[in-house]
Amino acid sequence: MSNIQRNEALRGEITVPGDKSISHRAVMFGSLADGLTEVTNFLQGADCLSTIECFRSLGIEIENTPGRILIHGKGLHGLQAPSIVLDAGNSGTTTRLISGILAAQPFETTLTGDASIQKRPMRRIMEPLSMMGADITSLNNNDCAPLHIKGSRLHGIHYHSKVASAQVKSAILLAGLYADAETKVTEPVVSRNHSEIMLRYFGANVKTEGTTAHISPEPRLTGQCVRVPGDISSAAYFIAAGLCVPGSELLIKNVGINPTRDGILRIALAMGGNITILNENHDGEPTADLLVKYSRLHGITIKGDIIPTLIDELPVINIMAAAAEGTTVIQDAAELKVKESNRIDVMVENLTAMGADITGTEDGMIIEGGKPLHGAVIDSHLDHRIAMSFTVAALLAKGETTIKGRDCINISYPSFYEDLETLRR
Ligand code: S3P
C-alpha cells in the first residue's frame, strides 16, 4: 500500500507501453506461423508473460530480450503436448484464445489461472468450440477454469454470439484455422478486430462483413515483424488525468487508435474534452499522438454500439464522469460484471467511499458529477484497471488516498506509477 495526494497539474510528454491485446496475439500467431516472428514494443505485463509461458510449455522457443521478442514458430501443426498444466494467470485473453487453438491439437491439455480467472465465465467459448466438435470440460463443473481440452477434428460453423466479445470471436476464428470448412462468427456489435487484422497479416484468409467475421481453413501462416502500438487502454488514465486535473497539458505519444478501440476519445470529446489528434499513421494498426488539455467536462449518456470500443476504459470514464458537471448514464455494459472484478459493484463501492454520487444499475451506472472527492482507502480487488482508475481519482481528491493491492497494475502497466511521477511537477 502507499498513498497518493492531490496534484496541482500534470505536464509533459509520455509514451505508454505496448497494447496488451495485440501483444498476446503476436505471441500466439507467431507460435503458429512458420519461421521467425519479431515483435517490438511488446507489453512486458504479467498477462502477456503468461501467454509466452503457455507457448513455451507447448514447445515453442521464445526469446524475450530487451527491445524485442523473437518467436521461433513451428507452424499450425507444430505445438507439442505440454508436460504441465498451462497457467494463464489473471489473463482472460490467454485463457479464451488459447482454448480455440488447443481445441484442434492432437493432444490433451489442462488450462487454469488465478483465483479471478477461475471465476470468469468460460461457457461463452465452451459452447461454440463444442459445436465445432471440441471436447472441452470445466473440471469443477462450474463453466469456469480449470478447463480440460481434448483436441479433436473441428467443423466449420456459423456462430451467433450473444455477447460482443473479441475473446470469444478470436477463439472461434483460431479454431476455424483448423476446421474442415469456413467458420463464421456474427456478433451483436463489432468487438475489437485485432485478430482479424493480424491473422490477415500472417497470411490467413479472414474477411469481415458488417458484424460477421469469416475465416477459411488455412494450411500455413508465415512469421512476420509486428510493431505493437501503445495501448489506448493504458493511455486512458493519462487522458482522464490530463482532462480532469486543473492546469494539465499532456502529449501522449504513439497511441493505438483502431476504431474498434477508440471509444474513449469519442466520449471524451463529447464530454467537452480538449484533445487534439496529431501525427496519425494508418500503416497497419492506426496510431496517433494525443495532446490533452485540462477541460471542464459535462456528463453524457454512453450506451449502444460504442460500449465494446471502450469497455476496458469504463472504470476511468466513471472517474471523468464524477469530475464532470451533470449526469452521466452508462447503459448496455453488463459485461463489466464479468471482468477481472465486478466493475459495476467495485466502482460504486470505491467512488462512494470518495464522496461521489454513483448508483449501480443492471447494465451500468448513473453518476451525478461535480461532487467534491475526498481521499479514502480504496480496495482494488486486485483489478489492475480499478487500481489505476482510482489513482486518477486520488489526483482529484482532497486528502490522501490509499489503494490496497495496487501492485496488480503489473498485469497491464508495470511502470504506471513511475510514468505518472514524470508528469507531476
Ligand atoms: C480483449 C477483449 C475484451 C477486453 C479484454 C481484452 C482481447 O474482452 O475486455 O481486456 O484482447 O480480446 P471481451 O472479449 O471479454 O470483451
CSV table of C-alpha atoms and ligand atoms in Angstrom, one decimal:
chain,number,residue,atom,x,y,z
A,1,MET,CA,0.0,0.0,0.0
A,2,SER,CA,1.1,3.6,-0.5
A,3,ASN,CA,-0.6,6.9,-0.5
A,4,ILE,CA,-1.5,9.3,-3.3
A,5,GLN,CA,-2.1,13.0,-2.8
A,6,ARG,CA,-4.0,15.6,-4.8
A,7,ASN,CA,-1.9,17.0,-7.7
A,8,GLU,CA,-1.6,20.6,-9.0
A,9,ALA,CA,-1.1,19.9,-12.7
A,10,LEU,CA,0.3,17.2,-14.9
A,11,ARG,CA,2.6,18.4,-17.6
A,12,GLY,CA,4.9,16.8,-20.2
A,13,GLU,CA,5.2,14.0,-22.7
A,14,ILE,CA,4.6,10.3,-22.2
A,15,THR,CA,4.8,7.1,-24.2
A,16,VAL,CA,2.6,4.3,-22.9
A,17,PRO,CA,3.6,0.7,-23.2
A,18,GLY,CA,2.6,-1.7,-26.0
A,19,ASP,CA,-1.0,-2.8,-26.5
A,20,LYS,CA,-2.0,-5.8,-24.4
A,21,SER,CA,-4.4,-7.3,-26.9
A,22,ILE,CA,-2.0,-7.0,-29.8
A,23,SER,CA,1.0,-8.3,-27.7
A,24,HIS,CA,-0.9,-11.5,-26.8
A,25,ARG,CA,-1.9,-12.1,-30.4
A,26,ALA,CA,1.6,-11.5,-31.7
A,27,VAL,CA,2.9,-14.3,-29.5
A,28,MET,CA,0.1,-16.7,-30.3
A,29,PHE,CA,0.1,-16.2,-34.1
A,30,GLY,CA,3.9,-16.1,-34.2
A,31,SER,CA,3.9,-19.5,-32.4
A,32,LEU,CA,1.5,-21.0,-35.0
A,33,ALA,CA,3.4,-19.5,-38.0
A,34,ASP,CA,6.2,-21.0,-40.0
A,35,GLY,CA,9.5,-19.2,-39.3
A,36,LEU,CA,10.6,-16.3,-37.2
A,37,THR,CA,8.3,-13.6,-35.8
A,38,GLU,CA,9.9,-10.5,-34.3
A,39,VAL,CA,7.8,-8.3,-32.0
A,40,THR,CA,8.8,-4.9,-30.9
A,41,ASN,CA,7.2,-2.7,-28.2
A,42,PHE,CA,5.8,-5.9,-26.7
A,43,LEU,CA,4.0,-5.3,-23.4
A,44,GLN,CA,6.0,-6.8,-20.6
A,45,GLY,CA,3.0,-7.1,-18.4
A,46,ALA,CA,2.1,-10.2,-16.4
A,47,ASP,CA,-0.8,-11.1,-18.7
A,48,CYS,CA,1.4,-11.2,-21.8
A,49,LEU,CA,4.2,-13.0,-20.0
A,50,SER,CA,1.6,-15.7,-19.1
A,51,THR,CA,0.9,-16.1,-22.8
A,52,ILE,CA,4.7,-16.5,-23.5
A,53,GLU,CA,5.0,-19.1,-20.8
A,54,CYS,CA,2.0,-21.1,-22.1
A,55,PHE,CA,3.5,-21.3,-25.6
A,56,ARG,CA,6.9,-22.2,-24.2
A,57,SER,CA,5.1,-25.1,-22.4
A,58,LEU,CA,3.7,-26.1,-25.8
A,59,GLY,CA,7.2,-26.4,-27.2
A,60,ILE,CA,7.8,-23.0,-28.8
A,61,GLU,CA,11.1,-21.3,-28.4
A,62,ILE,CA,10.5,-17.6,-27.5
A,63,GLU,CA,13.4,-15.2,-26.8
A,64,ASN,CA,12.4,-12.3,-24.6
A,65,THR,CA,15.2,-9.8,-24.9
A,66,PRO,CA,15.2,-6.1,-24.1
A,67,GLY,CA,13.6,-4.3,-27.0
A,68,ARG,CA,12.2,-7.3,-28.9
A,69,ILE,CA,10.6,-10.7,-28.7
A,70,LEU,CA,11.7,-13.5,-31.1
A,71,ILE,CA,9.3,-16.3,-31.6
A,72,HIS,CA,10.5,-19.4,-33.4
A,73,GLY,CA,7.2,-20.5,-34.8
A,74,LYS,CA,6.7,-24.2,-35.7
A,75,GLY,CA,3.7,-23.9,-37.9
A,76,LEU,CA,0.0,-24.7,-37.3
A,77,HIS,CA,0.8,-28.3,-36.5
A,78,GLY,CA,4.0,-27.8,-34.6
A,79,LEU,CA,2.8,-27.5,-31.0
A,80,GLN,CA,3.7,-30.3,-28.6
A,81,ALA,CA,1.7,-31.7,-25.7
A,82,PRO,CA,2.7,-29.8,-22.5
A,83,SER,CA,4.1,-31.7,-19.6
A,84,ILE,CA,2.4,-29.4,-17.1
A,85,VAL,CA,-1.0,-27.7,-16.5
A,86,LEU,CA,-1.0,-24.5,-18.5
A,87,ASP,CA,-1.3,-21.4,-16.3
A,88,ALA,CA,-3.0,-18.3,-17.8
A,89,GLY,CA,-2.5,-16.3,-14.6
A,90,ASN,CA,-5.0,-13.4,-14.5
A,91,SER,CA,-5.4,-13.3,-18.3
A,92,GLY,CA,-8.9,-13.8,-19.8
A,93,THR,CA,-7.4,-13.2,-23.3
A,94,THR,CA,-4.8,-16.0,-22.8
A,95,THR,CA,-7.4,-18.4,-21.4
A,96,ARG,CA,-10.0,-17.9,-24.1
A,97,LEU,CA,-7.8,-17.5,-27.2
A,98,ILE,CA,-5.5,-20.4,-26.4
A,99,SER,CA,-8.6,-22.6,-25.9
A,100,GLY,CA,-9.5,-22.1,-29.5
A,101,ILE,CA,-6.1,-23.3,-30.5
A,102,LEU,CA,-5.9,-26.2,-28.1
A,103,ALA,CA,-9.3,-27.5,-29.2
A,104,ALA,CA,-7.7,-28.5,-32.5
A,105,GLN,CA,-4.5,-30.1,-31.3
A,106,PRO,CA,-3.8,-33.9,-31.3
A,107,PHE,CA,-3.3,-33.9,-27.6
A,108,GLU,CA,-5.0,-33.2,-24.3
A,109,THR,CA,-4.3,-30.1,-22.1
A,110,THR,CA,-5.4,-28.7,-18.8
A,111,LEU,CA,-5.6,-25.0,-18.6
A,112,THR,CA,-6.0,-22.9,-15.4
A,113,GLY,CA,-5.4,-19.5,-14.0
A,114,ASP,CA,-5.5,-17.4,-10.8
A,115,ALA,CA,-8.5,-17.1,-8.4
A,116,SER,CA,-10.1,-14.4,-10.6
A,117,ILE,CA,-9.8,-16.5,-13.8
A,118,GLN,CA,-11.3,-19.4,-12.0
A,119,LYS,CA,-14.5,-17.3,-11.5
A,120,ARG,CA,-14.8,-15.9,-15.0
A,121,PRO,CA,-17.3,-17.3,-17.5
A,122,MET,CA,-16.0,-19.8,-20.0
A,123,ARG,CA,-19.3,-21.2,-21.2
A,124,ARG,CA,-19.1,-18.5,-23.9
A,125,ILE,CA,-16.1,-20.3,-25.5
A,126,MET,CA,-17.0,-23.8,-24.4
A,127,GLU,CA,-20.3,-23.7,-26.3
A,128,PRO,CA,-19.1,-22.6,-29.8
A,129,LEU,CA,-15.9,-24.8,-29.6
A,130,SER,CA,-18.1,-27.8,-28.6
A,131,MET,CA,-20.3,-27.0,-31.6
A,132,MET,CA,-17.2,-27.2,-33.8
A,133,GLY,CA,-16.5,-30.7,-32.3
A,134,ALA,CA,-14.1,-29.9,-29.5
A,135,ASP,CA,-14.1,-31.9,-26.3
A,136,ILE,CA,-13.8,-29.2,-23.6
A,137,THR,CA,-14.9,-29.6,-20.0
A,138,SER,CA,-14.8,-27.4,-16.8
A,139,LEU,CA,-13.1,-29.6,-14.2
A,140,ASN,CA,-15.2,-28.1,-11.4
A,141,ASN,CA,-18.4,-28.3,-13.4
A,142,ASN,CA,-19.0,-24.6,-13.0
A,143,ASP,CA,-18.3,-23.4,-16.6
A,144,CYS,CA,-15.0,-21.8,-15.3
A,145,ALA,CA,-11.3,-22.8,-15.5
A,146,PRO,CA,-9.6,-25.2,-14.9
A,147,LEU,CA,-10.6,-26.5,-18.3
A,148,HIS,CA,-9.7,-29.8,-19.8
A,149,ILE,CA,-9.4,-29.7,-23.5
A,150,LYS,CA,-9.1,-32.8,-25.7
A,151,GLY,CA,-8.2,-31.8,-29.2
A,152,SER,CA,-10.4,-33.0,-32.0
A,153,ARG,CA,-11.1,-32.7,-35.7
A,154,LEU,CA,-13.2,-29.5,-36.0
A,155,HIS,CA,-16.0,-28.5,-38.3
A,156,GLY,CA,-16.7,-25.1,-39.7
A,157,ILE,CA,-19.8,-23.4,-38.1
A,158,HIS,CA,-21.7,-20.1,-38.3
A,159,TYR,CA,-21.9,-19.0,-34.7
A,160,HIS,CA,-24.2,-16.2,-33.5
A,161,SER,CA,-22.6,-14.8,-30.3
A,162,LYS,CA,-24.9,-13.3,-27.7
A,163,VAL,CA,-22.0,-11.1,-26.4
A,164,ALA,CA,-19.8,-8.7,-28.3
A,165,SER,CA,-16.5,-10.2,-27.2
A,166,ALA,CA,-13.2,-10.2,-29.1
A,167,GLN,CA,-12.0,-13.1,-26.9
A,168,VAL,CA,-15.0,-15.3,-28.0
A,169,LYS,CA,-14.7,-14.2,-31.6
A,170,SER,CA,-10.9,-14.8,-31.7
A,171,ALA,CA,-11.2,-18.3,-30.0
A,172,ILE,CA,-13.6,-19.3,-32.7
A,173,LEU,CA,-11.5,-17.8,-35.6
A,174,LEU,CA,-8.4,-19.6,-34.3
A,175,ALA,CA,-10.2,-22.9,-34.1
A,176,GLY,CA,-11.5,-22.1,-37.6
A,177,LEU,CA,-8.0,-22.1,-38.9
A,178,TYR,CA,-8.1,-25.9,-38.3
A,179,ALA,CA,-11.7,-26.6,-39.3
A,180,ASP,CA,-12.9,-28.6,-42.3
A,181,ALA,CA,-14.8,-25.7,-43.8
A,182,GLU,CA,-15.3,-22.0,-43.5
A,183,THR,CA,-16.2,-20.7,-40.0
A,184,LYS,CA,-18.2,-17.5,-39.3
A,185,VAL,CA,-18.9,-15.5,-36.2
A,186,THR,CA,-21.6,-13.0,-36.0
A,187,GLU,CA,-21.6,-10.6,-33.0
A,188,PRO,CA,-24.4,-8.3,-31.9
A,189,VAL,CA,-22.0,-5.3,-32.2
A,190,VAL,CA,-18.4,-5.4,-33.6
A,191,SER,CA,-15.8,-6.0,-30.9
A,192,ARG,CA,-12.1,-5.2,-31.3
A,193,ASN,CA,-10.7,-6.6,-34.6
A,194,HIS,CA,-7.0,-7.1,-33.8
A,195,SER,CA,-7.2,-10.8,-34.5
A,196,GLU,CA,-8.7,-10.3,-37.9
A,197,ILE,CA,-6.1,-7.7,-38.9
A,198,MET,CA,-3.1,-9.7,-37.6
A,199,LEU,CA,-4.3,-13.1,-38.9
A,200,ARG,CA,-4.6,-11.5,-42.3
A,201,TYR,CA,-1.1,-10.1,-42.0
A,202,PHE,CA,0.2,-13.5,-41.2
A,203,GLY,CA,-1.4,-14.9,-44.3
A,204,ALA,CA,-4.8,-16.2,-43.2
A,205,ASN,CA,-7.9,-15.7,-45.2
A,206,VAL,CA,-10.1,-13.6,-43.0
A,207,LYS,CA,-13.0,-11.4,-44.2
A,208,THR,CA,-15.4,-9.2,-42.4
A,209,GLU,CA,-18.9,-8.2,-43.5
A,210,GLY,CA,-20.8,-6.0,-41.0
A,211,THR,CA,-20.7,-7.7,-37.7
A,212,THR,CA,-19.6,-11.1,-39.2
A,213,ALA,CA,-16.0,-12.3,-39.4
A,214,HIS,CA,-15.2,-15.3,-41.7
A,215,ILE,CA,-12.2,-17.5,-41.7
A,216,SER,CA,-11.2,-20.3,-44.1
A,217,PRO,CA,-9.2,-23.3,-43.0
A,218,GLU,CA,-5.5,-22.5,-43.6
A,219,PRO,CA,-2.5,-24.7,-44.4
A,220,ARG,CA,0.0,-22.2,-43.1
A,221,LEU,CA,0.7,-18.9,-41.5
A,222,THR,CA,4.0,-17.1,-42.1
A,223,GLY,CA,6.2,-15.4,-39.4
A,224,GLN,CA,6.2,-11.6,-39.6
A,225,CYS,CA,7.6,-8.4,-37.9
A,226,VAL,CA,5.0,-6.9,-35.6
A,227,ARG,CA,5.4,-3.4,-34.1
A,228,VAL,CA,2.9,-3.1,-31.3
A,229,PRO,CA,1.3,0.3,-30.9
A,230,GLY,CA,0.9,2.0,-27.5
A,231,ASP,CA,-2.1,0.7,-25.6
A,232,ILE,CA,-5.1,3.2,-25.6
A,233,SER,CA,-6.4,1.4,-22.5
A,234,SER,CA,-3.2,2.5,-20.7
A,235,ALA,CA,-3.3,5.9,-22.3
A,236,ALA,CA,-6.8,6.3,-20.9
A,237,TYR,CA,-5.6,7.0,-17.4
A,238,PHE,CA,-3.5,9.9,-18.7
A,239,ILE,CA,-6.3,11.1,-21.0
A,240,ALA,CA,-8.6,11.3,-17.9
A,241,ALA,CA,-6.0,12.8,-15.6
A,242,GLY,CA,-5.0,15.4,-18.3
A,243,LEU,CA,-8.6,16.4,-18.8
A,244,CYS,CA,-9.6,16.5,-15.1
A,245,VAL,CA,-6.6,17.8,-13.1
A,246,PRO,CA,-6.7,21.6,-13.4
A,247,GLY,CA,-3.8,23.2,-15.4
A,248,SER,CA,-2.7,19.9,-17.0
A,249,GLU,CA,-1.3,19.6,-20.5
A,250,LEU,CA,0.0,16.2,-21.8
A,251,LEU,CA,1.3,14.8,-25.0
A,252,ILE,CA,0.7,11.0,-25.2
A,253,LYS,CA,2.8,9.6,-28.0
A,254,ASN,CA,2.2,6.6,-30.3
A,255,VAL,CA,-1.3,5.5,-29.1
A,256,GLY,CA,-3.3,2.8,-31.0
A,257,ILE,CA,-6.5,4.4,-32.3
A,258,ASN,CA,-8.1,1.4,-34.0
A,259,PRO,CA,-11.8,2.5,-34.4
A,260,THR,CA,-12.9,-0.7,-32.5
A,261,ARG,CA,-10.9,0.7,-29.5
A,262,ASP,CA,-11.2,4.5,-29.7
A,263,GLY,CA,-14.5,5.0,-27.8
A,264,ILE,CA,-12.7,6.8,-25.0
A,265,LEU,CA,-11.6,9.5,-27.4
A,266,ARG,CA,-15.1,9.9,-28.9
A,267,ILE,CA,-16.6,10.1,-25.4
A,268,ALA,CA,-14.0,12.5,-24.0
A,269,LEU,CA,-14.6,14.9,-26.9
A,270,ALA,CA,-18.4,14.6,-26.4
A,271,MET,CA,-18.0,15.4,-22.7
A,272,GLY,CA,-16.2,18.7,-23.8
A,273,GLY,CA,-12.6,17.4,-23.6
A,274,ASN,CA,-9.9,19.3,-25.3
A,275,ILE,CA,-8.0,16.5,-27.2
A,276,THR,CA,-6.0,17.1,-30.4
A,277,ILE,CA,-5.2,14.1,-32.5
A,278,LEU,CA,-1.7,14.6,-34.1
A,279,ASN,CA,0.6,12.6,-36.4
A,280,GLU,CA,-1.9,10.0,-37.4
A,281,ASN,CA,-0.4,6.9,-39.0
A,282,HIS,CA,-2.6,4.4,-40.8
A,283,ASP,CA,0.1,1.9,-41.9
A,284,GLY,CA,-1.3,-1.3,-40.2
A,285,GLU,CA,-2.9,-0.7,-36.8
A,286,PRO,CA,-3.6,3.0,-36.8
A,287,THR,CA,-1.7,5.2,-34.2
A,288,ALA,CA,-1.5,8.9,-33.3
A,289,ASP,CA,-0.2,11.3,-30.7
A,290,LEU,CA,-2.8,12.8,-28.4
A,291,LEU,CA,-2.5,16.3,-27.0
A,292,VAL,CA,-4.7,16.5,-23.9
A,293,LYS,CA,-5.5,19.8,-22.1
A,294,TYR,CA,-7.5,20.4,-18.9
A,295,SER,CA,-11.2,20.9,-19.7
A,296,ARG,CA,-14.5,21.5,-18.0
A,297,LEU,CA,-16.3,18.3,-18.7
A,298,HIS,CA,-20.0,17.7,-18.7
A,299,GLY,CA,-22.0,14.5,-18.2
A,300,ILE,CA,-23.4,12.4,-21.1
A,301,THR,CA,-25.2,9.2,-21.9
A,302,ILE,CA,-23.0,6.3,-23.0
A,303,LYS,CA,-24.8,3.3,-24.5
A,304,GLY,CA,-25.2,1.0,-27.5
A,305,ASP,CA,-22.6,0.2,-30.2
A,306,ILE,CA,-19.9,2.4,-28.6
A,307,ILE,CA,-19.7,0.2,-25.5
A,308,PRO,CA,-17.4,-2.6,-26.8
A,309,THR,CA,-15.0,0.1,-28.1
A,310,LEU,CA,-14.4,1.5,-24.6
A,311,ILE,CA,-15.3,-1.5,-22.3
A,312,ASP,CA,-11.9,-1.5,-20.5
A,313,GLU,CA,-11.9,2.3,-20.2
A,314,LEU,CA,-15.3,2.5,-18.4
A,315,PRO,CA,-13.7,2.5,-14.9
A,316,VAL,CA,-11.7,5.6,-15.7
A,317,ILE,CA,-14.6,7.1,-17.6
A,318,ASN,CA,-16.5,6.8,-14.3
A,319,ILE,CA,-13.8,9.0,-12.7
A,320,MET,CA,-14.2,11.5,-15.5
A,321,ALA,CA,-18.0,11.5,-15.0
A,322,ALA,CA,-17.5,12.1,-11.3
A,323,ALA,CA,-15.4,15.1,-12.1
A,324,ALA,CA,-17.8,16.4,-14.8
A,325,GLU,CA,-20.8,18.7,-14.3
A,326,GLY,CA,-24.1,17.0,-14.6
A,327,THR,CA,-25.3,13.4,-15.0
A,328,THR,CA,-23.6,10.6,-16.8
A,329,VAL,CA,-25.6,7.5,-17.6
A,330,ILE,CA,-23.8,4.3,-18.7
A,331,GLN,CA,-26.0,1.5,-20.2
A,332,ASP,CA,-25.5,-1.8,-22.1
A,333,ALA,CA,-22.4,-2.5,-20.2
A,334,ALA,CA,-23.4,-5.6,-18.2
A,335,GLU,CA,-20.1,-7.2,-19.3
A,336,LEU,CA,-18.4,-5.0,-16.6
A,337,LYS,CA,-19.7,-7.6,-14.1
A,338,VAL,CA,-17.5,-10.4,-15.5
A,339,LYS,CA,-14.2,-8.6,-15.9
A,340,GLU,CA,-11.2,-9.1,-13.6
A,341,SER,CA,-13.6,-7.9,-10.9
A,342,ASN,CA,-17.3,-7.0,-10.9
A,343,ARG,CA,-16.5,-3.5,-12.1
A,344,ILE,CA,-20.0,-2.1,-11.5
A,345,ASP,CA,-20.0,-3.1,-7.8
A,346,VAL,CA,-16.4,-2.1,-7.3
A,347,MET,CA,-16.7,1.3,-8.9
A,348,VAL,CA,-19.8,2.0,-6.8
A,349,GLU,CA,-18.1,0.9,-3.6
A,350,ASN,CA,-15.0,2.9,-4.2
A,351,LEU,CA,-16.4,6.1,-5.8
A,352,THR,CA,-18.9,6.3,-3.0
A,353,ALA,CA,-16.1,6.0,-0.4
A,354,MET,CA,-14.5,9.1,-2.1
A,355,GLY,CA,-17.7,11.1,-1.8
A,356,ALA,CA,-19.1,10.7,-5.4
A,357,ASP,CA,-22.8,10.2,-6.2
A,358,ILE,CA,-22.9,6.9,-8.1
A,359,THR,CA,-25.7,4.3,-8.4
A,360,GLY,CA,-25.1,0.9,-9.9
A,361,THR,CA,-27.7,-0.5,-12.4
A,362,GLU,CA,-28.2,-3.9,-14.0
A,363,ASP,CA,-26.1,-2.9,-17.0
A,364,GLY,CA,-24.1,0.1,-16.0
A,365,MET,CA,-24.2,3.1,-13.6
A,366,ILE,CA,-25.5,6.6,-13.1
A,367,ILE,CA,-23.1,9.3,-11.9
A,368,GLU,CA,-24.2,12.7,-10.7
A,369,GLY,CA,-20.9,14.6,-11.3
A,370,GLY,CA,-19.4,17.6,-9.6
A,371,LYS,CA,-19.4,16.4,-6.0
A,372,PRO,CA,-16.0,17.1,-4.4
A,373,LEU,CA,-14.0,14.0,-3.9
A,374,HIS,CA,-12.1,13.2,-0.8
A,375,GLY,CA,-9.3,10.7,-0.1
A,376,ALA,CA,-10.2,7.2,1.0
A,377,VAL,CA,-9.0,3.7,1.4
A,378,ILE,CA,-9.7,2.0,-1.9
A,379,ASP,CA,-9.9,-1.8,-2.4
A,380,SER,CA,-8.6,-2.6,-5.9
A,381,HIS,CA,-10.0,-6.1,-5.6
A,382,LEU,CA,-6.7,-6.9,-7.4
A,383,ASP,CA,-8.1,-5.5,-10.6
A,384,HIS,CA,-5.4,-3.5,-12.4
A,385,ARG,CA,-7.9,-1.1,-14.1
A,386,ILE,CA,-9.5,-0.3,-10.8
A,387,ALA,CA,-6.2,0.5,-9.2
A,388,MET,CA,-5.1,2.8,-12.0
A,389,SER,CA,-8.6,4.5,-12.2
A,390,PHE,CA,-8.5,5.3,-8.5
A,391,THR,CA,-5.0,6.7,-8.8
A,392,VAL,CA,-6.5,9.2,-11.2
A,393,ALA,CA,-9.4,9.9,-8.8
A,394,ALA,CA,-6.8,10.4,-6.0
A,395,LEU,CA,-5.2,13.2,-8.0
A,396,LEU,CA,-8.6,15.0,-7.9
A,397,ALA,CA,-9.4,14.3,-4.3
A,398,LYS,CA,-8.8,16.4,-1.1
A,399,GLY,CA,-6.6,14.4,1.3
A,400,GLU,CA,-4.8,11.2,1.0
A,401,THR,CA,-5.9,8.0,-0.9
A,402,THR,CA,-4.6,4.6,-0.2
A,403,ILE,CA,-5.0,1.8,-2.8
A,404,LYS,CA,-5.0,-1.7,-1.4
A,405,GLY,CA,-3.3,-4.2,-3.7
A,406,ARG,CA,-2.1,-1.6,-6.1
A,407,ASP,CA,0.7,-3.9,-7.4
A,408,CYS,CA,-1.9,-5.6,-9.6
A,409,ILE,CA,-1.1,-2.8,-12.1
A,410,ASN,CA,1.7,-5.2,-13.2
A,411,ILE,CA,-0.9,-7.1,-15.2
A,412,SER,CA,-1.1,-4.4,-17.9
A,413,TYR,CA,1.2,-1.5,-17.0
A,414,PRO,CA,4.2,-2.3,-14.7
A,415,SER,CA,5.7,1.2,-15.0
A,416,PHE,CA,2.4,3.1,-14.4
A,417,TYR,CA,3.5,4.9,-11.1
A,418,GLU,CA,7.0,5.8,-12.4
A,419,ASP,CA,5.4,7.2,-15.6
A,420,LEU,CA,2.9,9.2,-13.7
A,421,GLU,CA,5.7,10.6,-11.4
A,422,THR,CA,7.5,12.1,-14.5
A,423,LEU,CA,4.4,14.2,-15.2
A,424,ARG,CA,3.9,15.6,-11.6
A,425,ARG,CA,5.7,18.8,-11.3
B,1,S3P,C1,-9.8,-8.4,-25.1
B,1,S3P,C2,-11.2,-8.4,-25.2
B,1,S3P,C3,-12.1,-7.7,-24.2
B,1,S3P,C4,-11.3,-6.9,-23.2
B,1,S3P,C5,-10.1,-7.5,-22.7
B,1,S3P,C6,-9.1,-7.9,-23.9
B,1,S3P,C7,-9.0,-9.1,-26.1
B,1,S3P,O1,-12.7,-8.8,-23.5
B,1,S3P,O2,-12.1,-6.5,-22.2
B,1,S3P,O3,-9.4,-6.7,-21.8
B,1,S3P,O4,-7.7,-8.9,-26.1
B,1,S3P,O5,-9.6,-9.7,-27.0
B,1,S3P,P1,-14.0,-9.5,-24.0
B,1,S3P,O6,-13.7,-10.3,-25.2
B,1,S3P,O7,-14.5,-10.4,-22.9
B,1,S3P,O8,-15.0,-8.4,-24.3
